[in-house]
């Protein structure tokens, strides 16, 4: 077989384990894996002394999102360039209908944002914000290739908030269509009450941005996760909890999975490496996001959940705001644009603080960043694994080389980073997307607009074949993938 490119001599992470050898690429696909492939006539990419991992899927991003009275500052151009530098080859954004719009109009709007700009492949979760109007539009979206839907339990002022009736009804439909509901789980009414209690000039002068953590105790997230899990259990509809930040949440998910509830949980890199002491900083307001950063004990529990299996995915919830945008708070924490940049640092954080610090193996990290998200979101085996027939989406990283996080030298539009000054390994020396080199020698070289929209037909555990239990998603992708899918020639 004629190969166009051969990646030579890397430490290759596949679903069946790691081997030192070569990856052959023909067109956009991985065509061969082997200990030593014939590279005659092919472009050779030297990966000796490097790890070669499947391209990362960041399945939780908000690019160019109108939110909190402004628009998030990374669009499909800067956001996907930032992702590529961190080995991200697929993003999933959230298409949110505005003011009277249908689900279809929301998808059309998001297509326009991405087309001509995205460097990497993408698709959208479709957000259901007005149940009465949207409930009969869900099937049409499934037919259009969208299999993941989203509801927010908060954000009433944005017009996005869903109630229990909507969640229950949507989960019934997810069961019927083999699709999945993502939920932002925070308890709106109690949160409103706590915010109202503290929202006085005296409190704001005294506590500033600390009020963000003071008004969101862990039970705000825990109660909401419990309630969403209840509706999943009652309906049998596939549920996915986004950006889980608490130890209590991880406990609830573990118990629910043990009784067979079809629920999957995601956390984000920031909840694994930061805690709410950042709100004591003078620039603490920059770190405001929903849910907010929690305590060191929560951080440890989330790492444990990644190892134990109740946390299946690490994403970013990228929702970038510049210092100027964040300054809109002007002393009132309820007016801070909520969210942080993250796409560029997802893999470096997971690699440095997960793999290099001994919390995850390389294979486990690759499962949480690539294989699990691809399977859960209905993109596997096209995305998420190094195997014959998959898209040639790959990240080549040096095992040790570190870089200081410096916003002025980064691709993100953010003029700050939650991780500024941190020394991180795991930035991509080379990123390939469908066989194209889009990052070379740590610099973005790919063409804007080359990214393609990804159509899907399933999601959740339904997308993993019959009977795949939630727990098996967790410990790396080894168990559920058959060895014959891999066809590794001569690999040790
Ligand atoms: O603070 C955040 N997370 N901003 C983005 C919107 C959301 O809730 O995911
Ligand atoms: Zn959210
Ligand atoms: Zn989000």
PDB file of N, CA, C and O and ligand atoms in Angstrom, residues 60-62 65 94 150 152 155 184 242-243 266 268 290 316-319, ligand 3:
ATOM      1  N   UNK A  60     -16.185  20.283  25.131  1.00  0.00           N
ATOM      2  CA  UNK A  60     -16.923  21.329  25.849  1.00  0.00           C
ATOM      3  C   UNK A  60     -16.221  22.666  25.649  1.00  0.00           C
ATOM      4  O   UNK A  60     -15.331  23.042  26.427  1.00  0.00           O
ATOM      5  N   UNK A  61     -16.627  23.380  24.594  1.00  0.00           N
ATOM      6  CA  UNK A  61     -16.068  24.715  24.352  1.00  0.00           C
ATOM      7  C   UNK A  61     -17.196  25.686  23.987  1.00  0.00           C
ATOM      8  O   UNK A  61     -18.249  25.276  23.496  1.00  0.00           O
ATOM      9  N   UNK A  62     -16.958  26.964  24.236  1.00  0.00           N
ATOM     10  CA  UNK A  62     -17.893  28.022  23.824  1.00  0.00           C
ATOM     11  C   UNK A  62     -17.073  29.052  23.049  1.00  0.00           C
ATOM     12  O   UNK A  62     -16.326  29.832  23.638  1.00  0.00           O
ATOM     13  N   UNK A  65     -19.238  33.150  21.924  1.00  0.00           N
ATOM     14  CA  UNK A  65     -20.556  32.991  22.562  1.00  0.00           C
ATOM     15  C   UNK A  65     -21.046  34.322  23.130  1.00  0.00           C
ATOM     16  O   UNK A  65     -20.371  34.917  23.985  1.00  0.00           O
ATOM     17  N   UNK A  94     -21.410  24.529  21.744  1.00  0.00           N
ATOM     18  CA  UNK A  94     -22.827  24.478  22.113  1.00  0.00           C
ATOM     19  C   UNK A  94     -23.596  25.494  21.275  1.00  0.00           C
ATOM     20  O   UNK A  94     -23.349  26.700  21.390  1.00  0.00           O
ATOM     21  N   UNK A 150     -28.333  19.758  25.093  1.00  0.00           N
ATOM     22  CA  UNK A 150     -27.831  20.330  26.350  1.00  0.00           C
ATOM     23  C   UNK A 150     -28.938  21.125  27.018  1.00  0.00           C
ATOM     24  O   UNK A 150     -29.686  21.843  26.343  1.00  0.00           O
ATOM     25  N   UNK A 152     -29.411  23.716  30.582  1.00  0.00           N
ATOM     26  CA  UNK A 152     -28.784  24.427  31.701  1.00  0.00           C
ATOM     27  C   UNK A 152     -29.804  24.506  32.826  1.00  0.00           C
ATOM     28  O   UNK A 152     -30.938  24.936  32.593  1.00  0.00           O
ATOM     29  N   UNK A 155     -28.893  30.111  34.684  1.00  0.00           N
ATOM     30  CA  UNK A 155     -28.846  31.133  33.622  1.00  0.00           C
ATOM     31  C   UNK A 155     -30.238  31.569  33.164  1.00  0.00           C
ATOM     32  O   UNK A 155     -30.503  31.728  31.960  1.00  0.00           O
ATOM     33  N   UNK A 184     -25.895  21.115  32.620  1.00  0.00           N
ATOM     34  CA  UNK A 184     -25.171  21.982  33.551  1.00  0.00           C
ATOM     35  C   UNK A 184     -25.966  21.934  34.844  1.00  0.00           C
ATOM     36  O   UNK A 184     -27.074  22.470  34.916  1.00  0.00           O
ATOM     37  N   UNK A 242     -21.936  17.797  32.700  1.00  0.00           N
ATOM     38  CA  UNK A 242     -20.782  18.595  32.247  1.00  0.00           C
ATOM     39  C   UNK A 242     -20.071  19.235  33.436  1.00  0.00           C
ATOM     40  O   UNK A 242     -20.631  19.383  34.517  1.00  0.00           O
ATOM     41  N   UNK A 243     -18.851  19.583  33.215  1.00  0.00           N
ATOM     42  CA  UNK A 243     -17.970  20.318  34.145  1.00  0.00           C
ATOM     43  C   UNK A 243     -18.244  20.028  35.620  1.00  0.00           C
ATOM     44  O   UNK A 243     -18.435  20.937  36.423  1.00  0.00           O
ATOM     45  N   UNK A 266     -18.168  14.378  33.186  1.00  0.00           N
ATOM     46  CA  UNK A 266     -16.989  15.077  32.663  1.00  0.00           C
ATOM     47  C   UNK A 266     -16.511  16.037  33.744  1.00  0.00           C
ATOM     48  O   UNK A 266     -17.332  16.625  34.449  1.00  0.00           O
ATOM     49  N   UNK A 268     -13.320  19.293  34.125  1.00  0.00           N
ATOM     50  CA  UNK A 268     -12.487  20.154  33.264  1.00  0.00           C
ATOM     51  C   UNK A 268     -11.117  20.308  33.911  1.00  0.00           C
ATOM     52  O   UNK A 268     -10.981  20.208  35.138  1.00  0.00           O
ATOM     53  N   UNK A 290     -18.672  29.150  36.113  1.00  0.00           N
ATOM     54  CA  UNK A 290     -19.767  28.400  36.731  1.00  0.00           C
ATOM     55  C   UNK A 290     -19.708  26.953  36.275  1.00  0.00           C
ATOM     56  O   UNK A 290     -19.768  26.739  35.064  1.00  0.00           O
ATOM     57  N   UNK A 316     -12.511  21.344  28.700  1.00  0.00           N
ATOM     58  CA  UNK A 316     -12.053  22.651  29.200  1.00  0.00           C
ATOM     59  C   UNK A 316     -13.159  23.624  29.580  1.00  0.00           C
ATOM     60  O   UNK A 316     -12.928  24.530  30.367  1.00  0.00           O
ATOM     61  N   UNK A 317     -14.357  23.520  28.964  1.00  0.00           N
ATOM     62  CA  UNK A 317     -15.351  24.585  29.114  1.00  0.00           C
ATOM     63  C   UNK A 317     -14.748  25.936  28.723  1.00  0.00           C
ATOM     64  O   UNK A 317     -15.058  26.967  29.340  1.00  0.00           O
ATOM     65  N   UNK A 318     -13.903  25.937  27.707  1.00  0.00           N
ATOM     66  CA  UNK A 318     -13.312  27.196  27.238  1.00  0.00           C
ATOM     67  C   UNK A 318     -14.405  28.233  26.988  1.00  0.00           C
ATOM     68  O   UNK A 318     -15.341  28.001  26.217  1.00  0.00           O
ATOM     69  N   UNK A 319     -14.310  29.356  27.660  1.00  0.00           N
ATOM     70  CA  UNK A 319     -15.219  30.478  27.440  1.00  0.00           C
ATOM     71  C   UNK A 319     -14.384  31.699  27.818  1.00  0.00           C
ATOM     72  O   UNK A 319     -14.406  32.166  28.956  1.00  0.00           O
TER      73      UNK A 319
HETATM   74 ZN1  LIG B   3     -19.817  25.375  29.261  1.00  0.00          ZN
END
